[in-house]
Coordinates of C-alpha atoms and ligand atoms in Angstrom, one line a residue:
X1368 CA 1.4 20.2 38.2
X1369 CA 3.5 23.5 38.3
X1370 CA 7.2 23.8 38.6
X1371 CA 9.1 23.6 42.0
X1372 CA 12.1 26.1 41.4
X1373 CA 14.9 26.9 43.6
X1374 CA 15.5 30.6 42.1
X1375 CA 19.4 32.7 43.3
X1376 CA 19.3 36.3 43.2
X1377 CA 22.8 37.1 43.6
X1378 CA 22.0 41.1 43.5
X1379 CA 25.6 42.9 42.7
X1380 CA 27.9 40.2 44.7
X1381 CA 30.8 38.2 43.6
X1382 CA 33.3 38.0 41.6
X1383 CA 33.2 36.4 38.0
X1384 CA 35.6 34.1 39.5
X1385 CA 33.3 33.1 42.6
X1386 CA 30.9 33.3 40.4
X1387 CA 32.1 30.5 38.4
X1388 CA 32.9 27.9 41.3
X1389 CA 29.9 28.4 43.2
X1390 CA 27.8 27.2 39.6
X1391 CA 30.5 24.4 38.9
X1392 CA 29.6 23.2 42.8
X1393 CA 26.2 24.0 42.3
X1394 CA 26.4 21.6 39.3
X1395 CA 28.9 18.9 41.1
X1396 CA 26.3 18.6 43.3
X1397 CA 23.3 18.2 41.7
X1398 CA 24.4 16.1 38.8
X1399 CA 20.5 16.1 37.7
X1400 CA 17.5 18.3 39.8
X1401 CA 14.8 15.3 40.2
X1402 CA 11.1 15.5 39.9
X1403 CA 11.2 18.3 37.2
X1404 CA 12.5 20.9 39.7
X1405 CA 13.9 23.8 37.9
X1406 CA 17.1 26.0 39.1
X1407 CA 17.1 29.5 38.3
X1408 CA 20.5 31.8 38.9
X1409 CA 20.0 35.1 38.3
X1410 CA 23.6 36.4 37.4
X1411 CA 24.6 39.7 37.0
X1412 CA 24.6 40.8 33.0
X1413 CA 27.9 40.5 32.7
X1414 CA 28.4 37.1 33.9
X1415 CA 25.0 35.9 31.5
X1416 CA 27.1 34.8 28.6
X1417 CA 30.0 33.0 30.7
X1418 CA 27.3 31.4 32.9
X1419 CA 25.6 30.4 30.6
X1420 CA 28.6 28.1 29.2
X1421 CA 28.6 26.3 32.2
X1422 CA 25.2 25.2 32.2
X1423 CA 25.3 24.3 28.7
X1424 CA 23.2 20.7 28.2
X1425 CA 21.6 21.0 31.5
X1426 CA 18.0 21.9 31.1
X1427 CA 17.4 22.0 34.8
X1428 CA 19.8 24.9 35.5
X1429 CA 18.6 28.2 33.7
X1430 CA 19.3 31.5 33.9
X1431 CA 18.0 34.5 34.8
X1432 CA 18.7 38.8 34.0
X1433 CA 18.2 40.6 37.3
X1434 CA 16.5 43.1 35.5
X1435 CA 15.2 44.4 32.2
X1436 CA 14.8 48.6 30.6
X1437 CA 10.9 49.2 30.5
X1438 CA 11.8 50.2 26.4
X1439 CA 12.6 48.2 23.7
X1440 CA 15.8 50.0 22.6
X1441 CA 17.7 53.4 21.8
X1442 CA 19.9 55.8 23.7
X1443 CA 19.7 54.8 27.2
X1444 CA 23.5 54.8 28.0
X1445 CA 23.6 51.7 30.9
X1446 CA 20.4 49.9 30.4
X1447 CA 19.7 46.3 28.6
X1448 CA 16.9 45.8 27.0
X1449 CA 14.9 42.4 26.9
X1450 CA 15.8 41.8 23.4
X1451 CA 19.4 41.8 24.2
X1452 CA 18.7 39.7 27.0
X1453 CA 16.4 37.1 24.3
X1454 CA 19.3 37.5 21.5
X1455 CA 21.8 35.6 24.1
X1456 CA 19.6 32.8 25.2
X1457 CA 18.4 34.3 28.3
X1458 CA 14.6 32.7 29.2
X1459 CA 14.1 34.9 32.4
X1460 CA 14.0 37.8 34.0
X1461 CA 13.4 39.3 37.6
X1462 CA 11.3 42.3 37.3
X1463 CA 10.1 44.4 39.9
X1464 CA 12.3 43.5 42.7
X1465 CA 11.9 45.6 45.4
X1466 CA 15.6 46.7 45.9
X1467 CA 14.7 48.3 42.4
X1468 CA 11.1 49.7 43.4
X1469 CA 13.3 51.6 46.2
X1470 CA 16.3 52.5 44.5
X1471 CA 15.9 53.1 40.6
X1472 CA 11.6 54.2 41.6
X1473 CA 10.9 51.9 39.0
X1474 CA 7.0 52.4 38.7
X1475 CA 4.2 50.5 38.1
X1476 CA 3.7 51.3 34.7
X1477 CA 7.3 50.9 33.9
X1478 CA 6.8 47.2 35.2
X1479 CA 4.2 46.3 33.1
X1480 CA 6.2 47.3 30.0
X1481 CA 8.8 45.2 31.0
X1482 CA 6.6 42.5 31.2
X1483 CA 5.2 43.4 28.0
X1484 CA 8.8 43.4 26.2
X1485 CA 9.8 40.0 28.2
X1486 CA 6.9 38.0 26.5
X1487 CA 6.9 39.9 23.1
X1488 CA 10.7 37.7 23.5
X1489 CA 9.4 35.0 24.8
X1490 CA 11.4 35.5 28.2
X1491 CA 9.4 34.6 31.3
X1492 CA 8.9 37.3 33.7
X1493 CA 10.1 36.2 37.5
X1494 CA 7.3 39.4 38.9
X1495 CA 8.2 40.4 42.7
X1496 CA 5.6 41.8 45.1
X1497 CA 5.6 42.2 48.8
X1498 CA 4.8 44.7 51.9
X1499 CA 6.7 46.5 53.8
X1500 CA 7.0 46.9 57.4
X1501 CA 4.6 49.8 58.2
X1502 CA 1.9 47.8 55.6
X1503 CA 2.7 44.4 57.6
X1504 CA 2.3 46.1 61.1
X1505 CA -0.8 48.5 60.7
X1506 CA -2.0 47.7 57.4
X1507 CA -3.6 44.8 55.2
X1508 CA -0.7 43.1 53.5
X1509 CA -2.7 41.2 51.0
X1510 CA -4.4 43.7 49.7
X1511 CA -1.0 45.8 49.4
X1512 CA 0.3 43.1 47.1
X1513 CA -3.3 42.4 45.1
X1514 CA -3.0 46.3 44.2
X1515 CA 0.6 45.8 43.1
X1516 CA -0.4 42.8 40.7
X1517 CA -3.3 44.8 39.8
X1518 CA -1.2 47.9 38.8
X1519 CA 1.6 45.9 36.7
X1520 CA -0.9 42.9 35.3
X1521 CA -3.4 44.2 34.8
X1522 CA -2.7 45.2 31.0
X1523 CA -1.1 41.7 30.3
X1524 CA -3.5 38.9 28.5
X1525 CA -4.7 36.4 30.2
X1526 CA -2.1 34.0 28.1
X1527 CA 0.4 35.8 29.3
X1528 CA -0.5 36.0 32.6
X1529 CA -0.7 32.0 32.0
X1530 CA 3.7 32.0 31.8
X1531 CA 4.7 34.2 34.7
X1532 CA 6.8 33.3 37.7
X1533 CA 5.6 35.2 40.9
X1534 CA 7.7 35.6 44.0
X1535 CA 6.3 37.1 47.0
X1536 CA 9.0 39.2 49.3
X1537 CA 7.6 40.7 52.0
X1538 CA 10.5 43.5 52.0
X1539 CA 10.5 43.6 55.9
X1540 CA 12.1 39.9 55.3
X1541 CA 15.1 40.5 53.0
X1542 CA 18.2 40.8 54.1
X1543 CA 17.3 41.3 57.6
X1544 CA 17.5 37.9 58.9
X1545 CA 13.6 37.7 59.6
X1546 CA 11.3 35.6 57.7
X1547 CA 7.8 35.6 57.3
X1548 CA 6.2 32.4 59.2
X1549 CA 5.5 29.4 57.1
X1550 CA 1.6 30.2 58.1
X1551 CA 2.5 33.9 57.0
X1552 CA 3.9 32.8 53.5
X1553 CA 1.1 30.6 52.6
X1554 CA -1.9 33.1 53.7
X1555 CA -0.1 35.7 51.4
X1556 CA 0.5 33.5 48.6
X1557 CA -3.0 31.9 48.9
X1558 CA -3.9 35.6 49.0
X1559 CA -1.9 35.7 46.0
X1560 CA -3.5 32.8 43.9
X1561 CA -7.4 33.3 45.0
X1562 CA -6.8 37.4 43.1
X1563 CA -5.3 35.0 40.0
X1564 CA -8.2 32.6 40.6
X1565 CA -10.8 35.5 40.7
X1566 CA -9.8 37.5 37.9
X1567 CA -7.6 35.0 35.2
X1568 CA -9.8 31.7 36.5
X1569 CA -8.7 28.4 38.4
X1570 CA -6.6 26.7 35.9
X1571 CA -4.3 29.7 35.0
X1572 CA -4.1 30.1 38.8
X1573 CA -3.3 26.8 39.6
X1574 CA -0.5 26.6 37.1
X1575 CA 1.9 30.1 37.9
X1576 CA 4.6 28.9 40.4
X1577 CA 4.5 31.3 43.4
X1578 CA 8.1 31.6 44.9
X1579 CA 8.4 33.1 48.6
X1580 CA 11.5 34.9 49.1
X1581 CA 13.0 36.7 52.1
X1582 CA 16.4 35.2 54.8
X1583 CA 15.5 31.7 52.9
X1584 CA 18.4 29.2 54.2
X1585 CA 18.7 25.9 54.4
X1586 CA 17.4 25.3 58.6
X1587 CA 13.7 26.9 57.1
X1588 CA 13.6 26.4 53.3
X1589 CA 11.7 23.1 54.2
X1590 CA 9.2 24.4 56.3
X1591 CA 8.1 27.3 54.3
X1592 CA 8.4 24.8 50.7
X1593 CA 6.3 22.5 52.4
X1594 CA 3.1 24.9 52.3
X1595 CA 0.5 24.2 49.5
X1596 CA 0.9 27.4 47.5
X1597 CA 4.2 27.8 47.6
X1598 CA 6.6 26.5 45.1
X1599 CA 9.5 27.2 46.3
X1600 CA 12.0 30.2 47.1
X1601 CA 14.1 32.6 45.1
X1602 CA 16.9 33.4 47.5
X1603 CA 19.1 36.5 48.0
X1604 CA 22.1 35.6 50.5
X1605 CA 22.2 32.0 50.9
X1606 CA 22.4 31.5 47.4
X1607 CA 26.1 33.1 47.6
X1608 CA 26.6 29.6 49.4
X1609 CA 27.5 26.4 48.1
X1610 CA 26.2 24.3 50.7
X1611 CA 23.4 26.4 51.4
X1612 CA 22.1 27.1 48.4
X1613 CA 22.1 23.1 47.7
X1614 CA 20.8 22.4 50.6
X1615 CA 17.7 24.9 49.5
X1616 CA 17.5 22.8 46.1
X1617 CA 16.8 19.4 47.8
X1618 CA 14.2 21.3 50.2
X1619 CA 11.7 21.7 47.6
X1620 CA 9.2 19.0 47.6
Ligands
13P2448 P1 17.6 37.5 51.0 O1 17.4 36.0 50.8 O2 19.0 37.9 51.1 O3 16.7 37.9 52.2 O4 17.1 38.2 49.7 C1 15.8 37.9 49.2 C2 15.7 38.5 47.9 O5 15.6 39.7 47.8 C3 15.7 37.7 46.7 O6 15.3 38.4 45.5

């Protein structure tokens, strides 16, 4: 059976400070995540090491990098490489988001060697895909996303391909408040799973976790959970929120 995660992306918000209360609540809370659910906070870098203090002893919090550079080291002023990342303990990383896809132009190509350098350190890649609007309103969504795991997968092994995370954000959804429909969720990531199925076989598809993300919250986290192929969420603004990022956690199924 695959892994139910409740995944945070808090992009570039809060303070160290908030930061640290919101995981101490997070972790009041939930004094242990049942059924071998897995929470994921992806912090920003600097807060890795300090976060990472707090969760000590609790293998059902983990953390996540935001983010990875597509080499493995050298003079790239600003950047952290995956090995950095591995060196401090870090076991995943969000790669390809779409906020980055738009704002850095992070390619394709560039994704697939920064899935490359998060296996060679044994860091599991959380890979994002998803439309956007124009592709959603004229176009053919699941094939959209099939050609963006085809173009950043495709030079991965299939063991490889075995440990990734996948989150589906339709980029029409993030942010604005809008969510797909459970029904729309669960045609994309069966969309999703049958291109795994087809090309990397049934058992390798039935074990990567599919996470949907896009305006989760707590009122429709158990709605869209509840959907066969989808294994939960990783969340962008409510995971800023005690209550409803908690809430979120004890809507997976
Ligand atoms: P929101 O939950 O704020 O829509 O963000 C989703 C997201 O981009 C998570 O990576």
């Amino acid at each position: 059976m695959r892994k139910k995660i409740a995944a945070a992306n808090w992009k570039m918000n809060l303070s160290w400070k908030e930061g640290n209360e919101l995981i101490n609540q997070l972790l009041d809370r939930h004094p242990a995540i049942n059924n071998g659910h897995q929470v994921i906070l992806a912090v920003p870098f600097p807060y890795l090491t300090l976060a990472a203090k707090l969760i000590a002893g609790r293998s059902d919090f983990a953390l996540a990098a935001q983010n990875c550079y597509h080499l493995p080291a050298g003079a790239y002023t600003g950047e952290v490489s995956a090995s950095m990342l591995a060196s401090i303990g870090i076991k995943y990383c969000v790669v390809g988001h779409s906020e980055r896809r738009e704002y850095q132009q992070e390619t394709p190509a560039q994704l697939a060697d920064k899935l490359q350098l998060c296996f060679n350190h044994a860091i599991t890649p959380i890979f994002c895909c998803g439309e956007p609007l124009p592709i959603r309103e004229n176009g053919d969504p699941s094939r959209y996303v099939t050609d963006q795991l085809i173009a950043s997968l495709s030079s991965l092994a299939p063991e490889q391909i075995a440990q990734l995370i996948i989150a589906y954000e339709p980029i029409w959804a993030i942010g604005t408040g809008k969510t797909a429909s459970s029904a729309q969720a669960q045609e994309m990531h069966l969309a999703i799973r049958n291109y795994l199925r087809d090309t990397y076989g049934s058992s390798i598809a039935a074990e990567i976790p599919i996470l949907y993300g896009g305006s989760v919250k707590s009122s429709n986290a158990t709605e869209i959970f509840a959907n066969p192929d989808v294994d939960g969420g990783l969340v962008g603004g409510a995971s800023l929120i005690a209550d409803e990022f908690s809430a979120i956690i004890k809507a997976l199924p």
